mmCIF file of C-alpha atoms and ligand atoms in Angstrom:
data_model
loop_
_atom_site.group_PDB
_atom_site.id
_atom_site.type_symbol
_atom_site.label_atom_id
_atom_site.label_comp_id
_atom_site.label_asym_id
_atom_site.label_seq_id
_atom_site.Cartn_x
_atom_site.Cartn_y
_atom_site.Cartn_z
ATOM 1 C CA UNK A 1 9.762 -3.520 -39.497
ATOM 2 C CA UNK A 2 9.001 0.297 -39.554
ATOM 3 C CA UNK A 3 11.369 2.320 -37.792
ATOM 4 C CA UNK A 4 10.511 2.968 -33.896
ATOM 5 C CA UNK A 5 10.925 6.422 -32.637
ATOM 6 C CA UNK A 6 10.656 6.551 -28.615
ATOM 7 C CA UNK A 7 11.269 10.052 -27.606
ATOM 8 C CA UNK A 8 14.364 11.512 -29.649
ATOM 9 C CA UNK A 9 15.559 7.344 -30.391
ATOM 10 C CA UNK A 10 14.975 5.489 -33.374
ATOM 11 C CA UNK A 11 15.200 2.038 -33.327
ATOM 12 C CA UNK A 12 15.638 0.290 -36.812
ATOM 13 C CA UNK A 13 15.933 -3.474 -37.876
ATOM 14 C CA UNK A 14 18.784 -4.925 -40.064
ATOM 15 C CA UNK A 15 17.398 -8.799 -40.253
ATOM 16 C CA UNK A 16 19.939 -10.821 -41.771
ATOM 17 C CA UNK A 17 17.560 -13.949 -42.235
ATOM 18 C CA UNK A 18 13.604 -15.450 -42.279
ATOM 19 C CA UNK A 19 12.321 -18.452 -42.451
ATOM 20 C CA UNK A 20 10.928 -21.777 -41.129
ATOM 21 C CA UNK A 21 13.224 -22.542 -37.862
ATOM 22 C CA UNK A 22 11.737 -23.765 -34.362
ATOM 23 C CA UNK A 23 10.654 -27.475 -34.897
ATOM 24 C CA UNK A 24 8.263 -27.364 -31.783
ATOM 25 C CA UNK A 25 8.892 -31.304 -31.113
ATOM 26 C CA UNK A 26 12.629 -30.815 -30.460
ATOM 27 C CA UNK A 27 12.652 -26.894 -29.502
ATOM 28 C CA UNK A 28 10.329 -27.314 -27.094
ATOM 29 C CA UNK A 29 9.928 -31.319 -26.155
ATOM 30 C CA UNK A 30 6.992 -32.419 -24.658
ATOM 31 C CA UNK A 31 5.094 -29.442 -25.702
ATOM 32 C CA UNK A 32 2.027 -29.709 -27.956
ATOM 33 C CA UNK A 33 0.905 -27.927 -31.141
ATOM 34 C CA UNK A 34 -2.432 -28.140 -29.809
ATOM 35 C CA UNK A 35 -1.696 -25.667 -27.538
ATOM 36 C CA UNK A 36 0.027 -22.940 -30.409
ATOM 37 C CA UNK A 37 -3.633 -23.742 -32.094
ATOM 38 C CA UNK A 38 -5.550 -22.277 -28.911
ATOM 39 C CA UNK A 39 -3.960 -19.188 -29.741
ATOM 40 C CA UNK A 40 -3.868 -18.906 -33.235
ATOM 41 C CA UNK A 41 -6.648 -16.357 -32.689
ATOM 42 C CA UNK A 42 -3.569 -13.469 -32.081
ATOM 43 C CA UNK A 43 -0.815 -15.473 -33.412
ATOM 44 C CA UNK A 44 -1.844 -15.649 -36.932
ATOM 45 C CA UNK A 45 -0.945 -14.188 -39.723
ATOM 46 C CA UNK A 46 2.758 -12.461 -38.267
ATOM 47 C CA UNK A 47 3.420 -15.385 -35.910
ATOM 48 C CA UNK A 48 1.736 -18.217 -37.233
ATOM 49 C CA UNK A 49 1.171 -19.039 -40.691
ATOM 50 C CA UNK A 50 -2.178 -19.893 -42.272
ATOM 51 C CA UNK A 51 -2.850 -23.976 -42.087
ATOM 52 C CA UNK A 52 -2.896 -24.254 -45.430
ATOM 53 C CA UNK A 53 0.583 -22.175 -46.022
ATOM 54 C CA UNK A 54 3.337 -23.519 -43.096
ATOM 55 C CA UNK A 55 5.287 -26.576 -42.641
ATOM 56 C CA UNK A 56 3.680 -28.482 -40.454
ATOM 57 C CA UNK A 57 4.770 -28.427 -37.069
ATOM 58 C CA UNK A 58 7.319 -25.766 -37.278
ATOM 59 C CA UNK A 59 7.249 -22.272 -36.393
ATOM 60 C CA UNK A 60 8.504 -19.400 -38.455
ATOM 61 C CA UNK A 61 11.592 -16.829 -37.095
ATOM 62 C CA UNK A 62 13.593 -13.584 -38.063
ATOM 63 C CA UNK A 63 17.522 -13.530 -37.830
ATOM 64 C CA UNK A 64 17.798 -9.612 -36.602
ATOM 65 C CA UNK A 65 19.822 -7.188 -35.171
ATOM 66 C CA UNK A 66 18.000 -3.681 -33.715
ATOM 67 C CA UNK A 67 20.480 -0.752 -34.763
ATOM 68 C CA UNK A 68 19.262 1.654 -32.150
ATOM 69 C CA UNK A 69 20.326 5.762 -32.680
ATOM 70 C CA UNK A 70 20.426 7.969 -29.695
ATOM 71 C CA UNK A 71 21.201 11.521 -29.811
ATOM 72 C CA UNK A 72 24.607 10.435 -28.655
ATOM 73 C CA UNK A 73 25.409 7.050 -30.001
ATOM 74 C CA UNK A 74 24.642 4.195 -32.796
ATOM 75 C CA UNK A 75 23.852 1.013 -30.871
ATOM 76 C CA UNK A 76 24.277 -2.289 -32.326
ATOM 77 C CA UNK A 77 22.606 -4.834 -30.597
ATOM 78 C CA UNK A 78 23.168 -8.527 -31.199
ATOM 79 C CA UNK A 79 24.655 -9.218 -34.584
ATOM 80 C CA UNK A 80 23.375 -12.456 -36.299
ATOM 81 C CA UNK A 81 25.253 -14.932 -37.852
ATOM 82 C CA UNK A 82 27.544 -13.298 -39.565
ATOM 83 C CA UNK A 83 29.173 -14.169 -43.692
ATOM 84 C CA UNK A 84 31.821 -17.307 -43.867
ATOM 85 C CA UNK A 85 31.501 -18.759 -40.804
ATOM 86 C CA UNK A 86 31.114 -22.370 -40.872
ATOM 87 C CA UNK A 87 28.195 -23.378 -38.026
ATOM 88 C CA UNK A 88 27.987 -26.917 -38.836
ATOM 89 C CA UNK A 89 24.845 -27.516 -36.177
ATOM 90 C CA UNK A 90 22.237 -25.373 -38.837
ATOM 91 C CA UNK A 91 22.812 -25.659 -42.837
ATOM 92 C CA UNK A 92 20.779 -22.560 -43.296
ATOM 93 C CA UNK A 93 23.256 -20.994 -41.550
ATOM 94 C CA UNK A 94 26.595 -22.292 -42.655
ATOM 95 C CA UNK A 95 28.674 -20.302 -44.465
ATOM 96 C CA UNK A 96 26.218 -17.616 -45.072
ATOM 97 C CA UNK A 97 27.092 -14.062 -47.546
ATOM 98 C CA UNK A 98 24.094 -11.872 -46.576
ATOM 99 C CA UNK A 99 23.559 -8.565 -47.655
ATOM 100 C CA UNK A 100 23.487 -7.457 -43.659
ATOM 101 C CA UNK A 101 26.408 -4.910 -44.131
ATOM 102 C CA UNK A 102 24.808 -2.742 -47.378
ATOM 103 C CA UNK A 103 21.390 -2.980 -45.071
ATOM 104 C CA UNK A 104 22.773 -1.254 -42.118
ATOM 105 C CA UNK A 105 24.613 0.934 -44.994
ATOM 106 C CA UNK A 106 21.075 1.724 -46.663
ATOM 107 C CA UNK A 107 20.019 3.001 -42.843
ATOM 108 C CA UNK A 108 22.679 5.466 -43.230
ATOM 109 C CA UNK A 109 25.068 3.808 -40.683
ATOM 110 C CA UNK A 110 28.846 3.310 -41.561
ATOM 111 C CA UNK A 111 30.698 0.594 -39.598
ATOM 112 C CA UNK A 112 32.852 3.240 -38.164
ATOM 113 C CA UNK A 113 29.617 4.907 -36.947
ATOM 114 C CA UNK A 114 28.848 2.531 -34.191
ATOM 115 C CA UNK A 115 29.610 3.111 -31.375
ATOM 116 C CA UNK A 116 28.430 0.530 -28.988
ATOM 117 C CA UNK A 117 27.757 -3.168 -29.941
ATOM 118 C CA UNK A 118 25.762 -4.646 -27.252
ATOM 119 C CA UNK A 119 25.170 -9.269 -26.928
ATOM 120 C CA UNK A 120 22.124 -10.208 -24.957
ATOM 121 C CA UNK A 121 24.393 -13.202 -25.184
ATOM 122 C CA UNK A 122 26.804 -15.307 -26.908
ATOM 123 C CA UNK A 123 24.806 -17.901 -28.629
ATOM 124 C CA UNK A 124 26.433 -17.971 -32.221
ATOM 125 C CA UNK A 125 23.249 -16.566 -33.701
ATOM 126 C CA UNK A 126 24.157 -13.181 -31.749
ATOM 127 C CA UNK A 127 27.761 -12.739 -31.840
ATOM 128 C CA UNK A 128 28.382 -13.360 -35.551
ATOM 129 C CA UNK A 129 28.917 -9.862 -37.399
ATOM 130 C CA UNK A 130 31.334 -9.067 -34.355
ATOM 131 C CA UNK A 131 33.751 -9.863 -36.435
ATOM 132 C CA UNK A 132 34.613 -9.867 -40.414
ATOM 133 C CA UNK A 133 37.285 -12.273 -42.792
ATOM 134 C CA UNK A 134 39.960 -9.958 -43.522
ATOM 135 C CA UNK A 135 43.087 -11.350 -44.910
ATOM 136 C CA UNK A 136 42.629 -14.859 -43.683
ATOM 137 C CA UNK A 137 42.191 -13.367 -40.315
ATOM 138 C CA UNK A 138 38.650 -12.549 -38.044
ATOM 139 C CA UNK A 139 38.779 -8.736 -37.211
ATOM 140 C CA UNK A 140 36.291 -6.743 -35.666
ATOM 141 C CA UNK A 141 33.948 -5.291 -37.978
ATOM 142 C CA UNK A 142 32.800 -2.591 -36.185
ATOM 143 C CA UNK A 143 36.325 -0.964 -35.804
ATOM 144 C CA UNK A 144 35.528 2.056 -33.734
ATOM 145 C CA UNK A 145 33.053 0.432 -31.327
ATOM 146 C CA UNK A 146 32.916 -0.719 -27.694
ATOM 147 C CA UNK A 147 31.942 -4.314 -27.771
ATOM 148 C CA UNK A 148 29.553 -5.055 -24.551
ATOM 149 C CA UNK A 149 30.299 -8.407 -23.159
ATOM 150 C CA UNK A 150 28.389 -9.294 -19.442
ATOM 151 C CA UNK A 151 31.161 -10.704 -18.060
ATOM 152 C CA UNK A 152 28.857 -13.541 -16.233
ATOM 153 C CA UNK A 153 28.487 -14.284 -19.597
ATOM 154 C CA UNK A 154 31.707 -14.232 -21.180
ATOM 155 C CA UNK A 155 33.418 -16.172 -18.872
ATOM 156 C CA UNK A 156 31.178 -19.264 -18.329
ATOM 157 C CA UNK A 157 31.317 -19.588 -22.279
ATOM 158 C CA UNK A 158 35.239 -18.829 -21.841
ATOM 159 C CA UNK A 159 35.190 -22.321 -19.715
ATOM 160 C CA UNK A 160 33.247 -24.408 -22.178
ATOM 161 C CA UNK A 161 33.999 -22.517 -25.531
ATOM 162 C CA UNK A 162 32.432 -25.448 -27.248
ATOM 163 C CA UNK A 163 29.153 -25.742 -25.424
ATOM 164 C CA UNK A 164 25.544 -25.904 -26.793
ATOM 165 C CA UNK A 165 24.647 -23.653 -29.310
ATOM 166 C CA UNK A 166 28.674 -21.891 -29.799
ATOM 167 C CA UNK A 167 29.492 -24.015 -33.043
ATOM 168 C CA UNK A 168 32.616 -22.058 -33.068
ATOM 169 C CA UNK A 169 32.030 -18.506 -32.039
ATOM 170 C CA UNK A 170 33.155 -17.641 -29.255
ATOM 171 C CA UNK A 171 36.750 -18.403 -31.152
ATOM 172 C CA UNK A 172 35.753 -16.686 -34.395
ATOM 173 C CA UNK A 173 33.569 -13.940 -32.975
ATOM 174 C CA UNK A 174 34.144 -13.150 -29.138
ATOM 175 C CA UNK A 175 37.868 -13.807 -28.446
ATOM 176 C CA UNK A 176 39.481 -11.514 -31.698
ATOM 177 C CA UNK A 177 37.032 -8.685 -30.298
ATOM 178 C CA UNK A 178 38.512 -9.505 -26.926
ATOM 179 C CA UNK A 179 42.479 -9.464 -28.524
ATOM 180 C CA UNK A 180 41.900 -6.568 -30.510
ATOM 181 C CA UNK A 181 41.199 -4.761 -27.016
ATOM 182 C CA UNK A 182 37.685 -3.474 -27.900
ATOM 183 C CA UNK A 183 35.549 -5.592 -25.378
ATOM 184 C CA UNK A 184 34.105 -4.269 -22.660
ATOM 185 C CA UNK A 185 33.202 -7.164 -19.780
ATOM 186 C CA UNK A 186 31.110 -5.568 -17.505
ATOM 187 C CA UNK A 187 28.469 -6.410 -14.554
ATOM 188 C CA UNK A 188 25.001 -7.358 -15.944
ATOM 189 C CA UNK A 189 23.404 -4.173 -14.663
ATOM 190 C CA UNK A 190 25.854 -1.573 -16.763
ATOM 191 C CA UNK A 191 24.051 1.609 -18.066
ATOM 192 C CA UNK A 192 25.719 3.287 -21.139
ATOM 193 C CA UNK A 193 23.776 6.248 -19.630
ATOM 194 C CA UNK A 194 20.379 6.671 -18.052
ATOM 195 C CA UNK A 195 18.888 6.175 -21.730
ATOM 196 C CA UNK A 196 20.190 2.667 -22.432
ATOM 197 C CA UNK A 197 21.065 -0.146 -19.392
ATOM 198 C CA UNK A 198 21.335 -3.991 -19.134
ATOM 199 C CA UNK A 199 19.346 -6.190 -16.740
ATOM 200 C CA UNK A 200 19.979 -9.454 -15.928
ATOM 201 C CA UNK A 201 17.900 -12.070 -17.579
ATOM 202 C CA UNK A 202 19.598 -15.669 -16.694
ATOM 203 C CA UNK A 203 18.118 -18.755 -17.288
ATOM 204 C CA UNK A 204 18.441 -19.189 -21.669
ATOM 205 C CA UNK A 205 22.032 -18.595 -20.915
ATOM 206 C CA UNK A 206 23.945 -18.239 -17.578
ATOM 207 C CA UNK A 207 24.643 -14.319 -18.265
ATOM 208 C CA UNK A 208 21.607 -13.241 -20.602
ATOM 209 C CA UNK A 209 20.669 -9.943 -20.186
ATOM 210 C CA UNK A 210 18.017 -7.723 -21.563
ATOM 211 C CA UNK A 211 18.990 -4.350 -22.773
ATOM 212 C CA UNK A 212 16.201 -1.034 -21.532
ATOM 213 C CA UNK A 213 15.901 1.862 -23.190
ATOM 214 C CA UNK A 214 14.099 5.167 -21.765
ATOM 215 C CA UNK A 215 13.285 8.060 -23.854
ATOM 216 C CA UNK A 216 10.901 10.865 -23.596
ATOM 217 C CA UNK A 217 8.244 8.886 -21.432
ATOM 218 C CA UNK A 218 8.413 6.051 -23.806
ATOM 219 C CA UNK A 219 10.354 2.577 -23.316
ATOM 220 C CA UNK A 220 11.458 -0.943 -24.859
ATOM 221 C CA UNK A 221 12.969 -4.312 -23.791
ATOM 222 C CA UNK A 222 15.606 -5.735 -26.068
ATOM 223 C CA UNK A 223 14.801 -9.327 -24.444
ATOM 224 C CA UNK A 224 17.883 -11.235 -27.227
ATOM 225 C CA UNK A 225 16.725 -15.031 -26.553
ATOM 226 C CA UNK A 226 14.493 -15.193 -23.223
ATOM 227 C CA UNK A 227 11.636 -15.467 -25.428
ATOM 228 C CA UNK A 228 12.219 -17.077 -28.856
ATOM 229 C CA UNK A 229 8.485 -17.048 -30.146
ATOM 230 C CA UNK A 230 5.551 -15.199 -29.311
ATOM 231 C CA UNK A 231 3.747 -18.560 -27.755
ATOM 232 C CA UNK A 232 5.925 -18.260 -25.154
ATOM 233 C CA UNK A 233 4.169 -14.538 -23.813
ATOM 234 C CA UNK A 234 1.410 -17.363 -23.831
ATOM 235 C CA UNK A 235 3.052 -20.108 -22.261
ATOM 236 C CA UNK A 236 6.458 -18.813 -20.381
ATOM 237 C CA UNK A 237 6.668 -22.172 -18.920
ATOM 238 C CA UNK A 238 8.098 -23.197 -22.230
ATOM 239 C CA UNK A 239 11.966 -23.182 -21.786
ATOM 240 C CA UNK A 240 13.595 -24.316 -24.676
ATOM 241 C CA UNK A 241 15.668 -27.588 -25.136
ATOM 242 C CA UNK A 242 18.820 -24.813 -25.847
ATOM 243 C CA UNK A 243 18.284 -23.267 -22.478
ATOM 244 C CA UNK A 244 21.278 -23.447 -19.560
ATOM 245 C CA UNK A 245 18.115 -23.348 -17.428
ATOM 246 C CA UNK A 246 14.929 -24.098 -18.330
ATOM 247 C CA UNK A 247 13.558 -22.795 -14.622
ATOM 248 C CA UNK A 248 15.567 -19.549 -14.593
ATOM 249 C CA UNK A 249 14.610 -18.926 -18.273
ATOM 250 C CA UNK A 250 10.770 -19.316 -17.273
ATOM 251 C CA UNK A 251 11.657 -16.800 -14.548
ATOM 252 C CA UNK A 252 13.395 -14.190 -16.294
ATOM 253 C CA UNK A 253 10.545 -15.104 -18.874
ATOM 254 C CA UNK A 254 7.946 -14.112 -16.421
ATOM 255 C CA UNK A 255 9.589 -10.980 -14.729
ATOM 256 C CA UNK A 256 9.628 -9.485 -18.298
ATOM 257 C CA UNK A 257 6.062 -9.893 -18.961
ATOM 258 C CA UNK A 258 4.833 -9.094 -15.652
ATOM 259 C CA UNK A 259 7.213 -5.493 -15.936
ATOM 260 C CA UNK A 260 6.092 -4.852 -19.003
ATOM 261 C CA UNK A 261 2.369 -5.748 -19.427
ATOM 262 C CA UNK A 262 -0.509 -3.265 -20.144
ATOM 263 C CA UNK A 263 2.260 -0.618 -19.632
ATOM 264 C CA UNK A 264 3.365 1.034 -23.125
ATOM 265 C CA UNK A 265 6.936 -0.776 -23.274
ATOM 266 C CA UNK A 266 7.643 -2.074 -26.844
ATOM 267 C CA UNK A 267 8.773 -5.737 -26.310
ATOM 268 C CA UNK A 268 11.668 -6.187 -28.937
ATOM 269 C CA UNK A 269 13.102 -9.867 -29.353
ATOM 270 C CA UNK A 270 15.480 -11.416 -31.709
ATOM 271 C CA UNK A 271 13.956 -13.457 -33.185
ATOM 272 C CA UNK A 272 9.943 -12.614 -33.913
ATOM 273 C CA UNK A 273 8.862 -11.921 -37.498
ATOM 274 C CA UNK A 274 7.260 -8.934 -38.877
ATOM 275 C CA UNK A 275 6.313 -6.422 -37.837
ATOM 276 C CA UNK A 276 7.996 -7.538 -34.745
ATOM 277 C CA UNK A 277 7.293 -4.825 -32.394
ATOM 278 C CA UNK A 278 4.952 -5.664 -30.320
ATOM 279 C CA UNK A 279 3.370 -4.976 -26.589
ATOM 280 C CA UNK A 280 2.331 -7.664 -23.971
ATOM 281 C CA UNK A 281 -1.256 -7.382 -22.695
ATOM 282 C CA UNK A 282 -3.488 -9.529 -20.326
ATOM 283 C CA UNK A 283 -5.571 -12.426 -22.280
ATOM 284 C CA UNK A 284 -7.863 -13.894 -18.895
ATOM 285 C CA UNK A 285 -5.418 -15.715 -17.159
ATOM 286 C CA UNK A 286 -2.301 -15.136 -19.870
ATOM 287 C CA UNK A 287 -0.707 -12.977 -21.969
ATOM 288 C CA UNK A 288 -0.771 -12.342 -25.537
ATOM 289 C CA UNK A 289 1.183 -9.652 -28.266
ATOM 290 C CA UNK A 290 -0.485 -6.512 -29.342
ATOM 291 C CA UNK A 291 0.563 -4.743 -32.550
HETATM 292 ZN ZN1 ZN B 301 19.005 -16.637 -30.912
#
């Protein structure tokens, strides 16, 4: 992904992983791949692979964080996987050693330098770099930053720390953050300032949120996991099988595309693959992605 400059913000990408990931049969059961070929028209080549090139019947994704840079802070939102954690629910994703630190490094960020590290929510695929090995023990690895937590959030996984889709994070990368005193838990409408502000997006989780950003006349929608895959600005009726809520996430699904399309807000998810910055528009009676 290019950089993204929206007024006087840039908005860069540090992706941490690619490849083949949603099996549509048990992401999204019941669904059909006949549907994902009505729209290959827009979906292919970023979103949907050539016939002849993907693995049939699974959709590509991007592992990401967005490291956004105001003129008054560096904002890291959601934060992967993370290195050495073992996440026995995905092999690709056990144990990983990325790169991910030296490519927020090559940006020209230090870990010191952030300020703010914001969790659409706690899924372990977004909570992961919170925290770093360090002598046996999980620290956090952004030492100087303000760790944004929606406290809806935070304390339903606090009451089932080993529900769907944790695999051991909330105990490896929530709770030192929380000991180490640099959480924040706050309502799921906080504003760091009028350029960057949560809204609640329930329904994937119980406290999702989306993150807005305003600058210069220009916006984006950091949307974390309330859409997963472009088909979905096709279909929002598709709810995943990981969803808390399959009805609130088609909601919160919906409100974001109808907010958002034909205006000039960037959509931003976490997991779409290059160039993955993309705007909604009207296709007759859905939606599709512009680049
Ligand atoms: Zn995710």
């Amino acid at each position: 992904m290019k950089t993204l400059k929206i007024g006087d913000v840039t908005v860069d990408r540090v992706q941490e992983w690619a490849g083949n990931l949603f099996d549509v049969a048990s992401f999204w059961p019941g669904r059909s791949w006949d549907a994902i070929e009505g729209e290959r028209g827009w979906l292919e080549p970023h979103f949907l692979l050539p016939t002849d090139k993907m693995k049939k019947g699974v959709l590509q994704a991007s592992l990401h964080s967005f490291l956004i840079r105001t003129p008054k802070h560096n904002i890291l939102v959601d934060t992967c996987v993370g290195n050495h954690k073992q996440r026995n629910s995905l092999p690709a994703w056990n144990m990983m050693n990325s790169d991910y630190l030296a490519k927020i490094a090559a940006l020209g960020a230090k870990p010191e330098e952030i300020h703010y590290v914001m969790c659409t929510h706690l899924h372990f695929d977004h909570v992961g770099w919170n925290t770093k090995l360090e002598n046996g023990r999980w620290v956090p690895t952004f030492p100087n930053a303000r760790y944004i937590f929606a406290k809806t959030e935070y304390e339903h996984w606090l009451s089932d720390k080993d529900g769907h889709a944790m695999d051991g994070s909330f105990e490896d990368s929530v709770l030192p953050v929380v000991e180490a005193g640099r959480a924040d838990l706050v309502k799921s409408d906080f504003a760091i300032d009028d350029t960057i502000w949560l809204e609640p997006t329930p329904g994937h989780t119980p406290g999702s949120v989306c993150i807005n950003l305003s600058s210069g006349g220009g916006s984006a929608i950091f949307t974390g996991d309330a859409i997963h895959h472009p088909i979905q600005i096709a279909y929002p009726e598709w709810s995943t099988a990981f969803c808390s809520d399959a009805a609130g996430s088609e909601a919160s699904r919906r409100k974001i595309i109808n907010k958002i399309c034909d205006t000039g807000t960037y959509l931003m998810a976490a997991h779409f693959m290059d160039p993955t910055i993309a705007r909604v528009v009207r296709n007759k009676d859905r939606w599709k992605l512009k680049i």
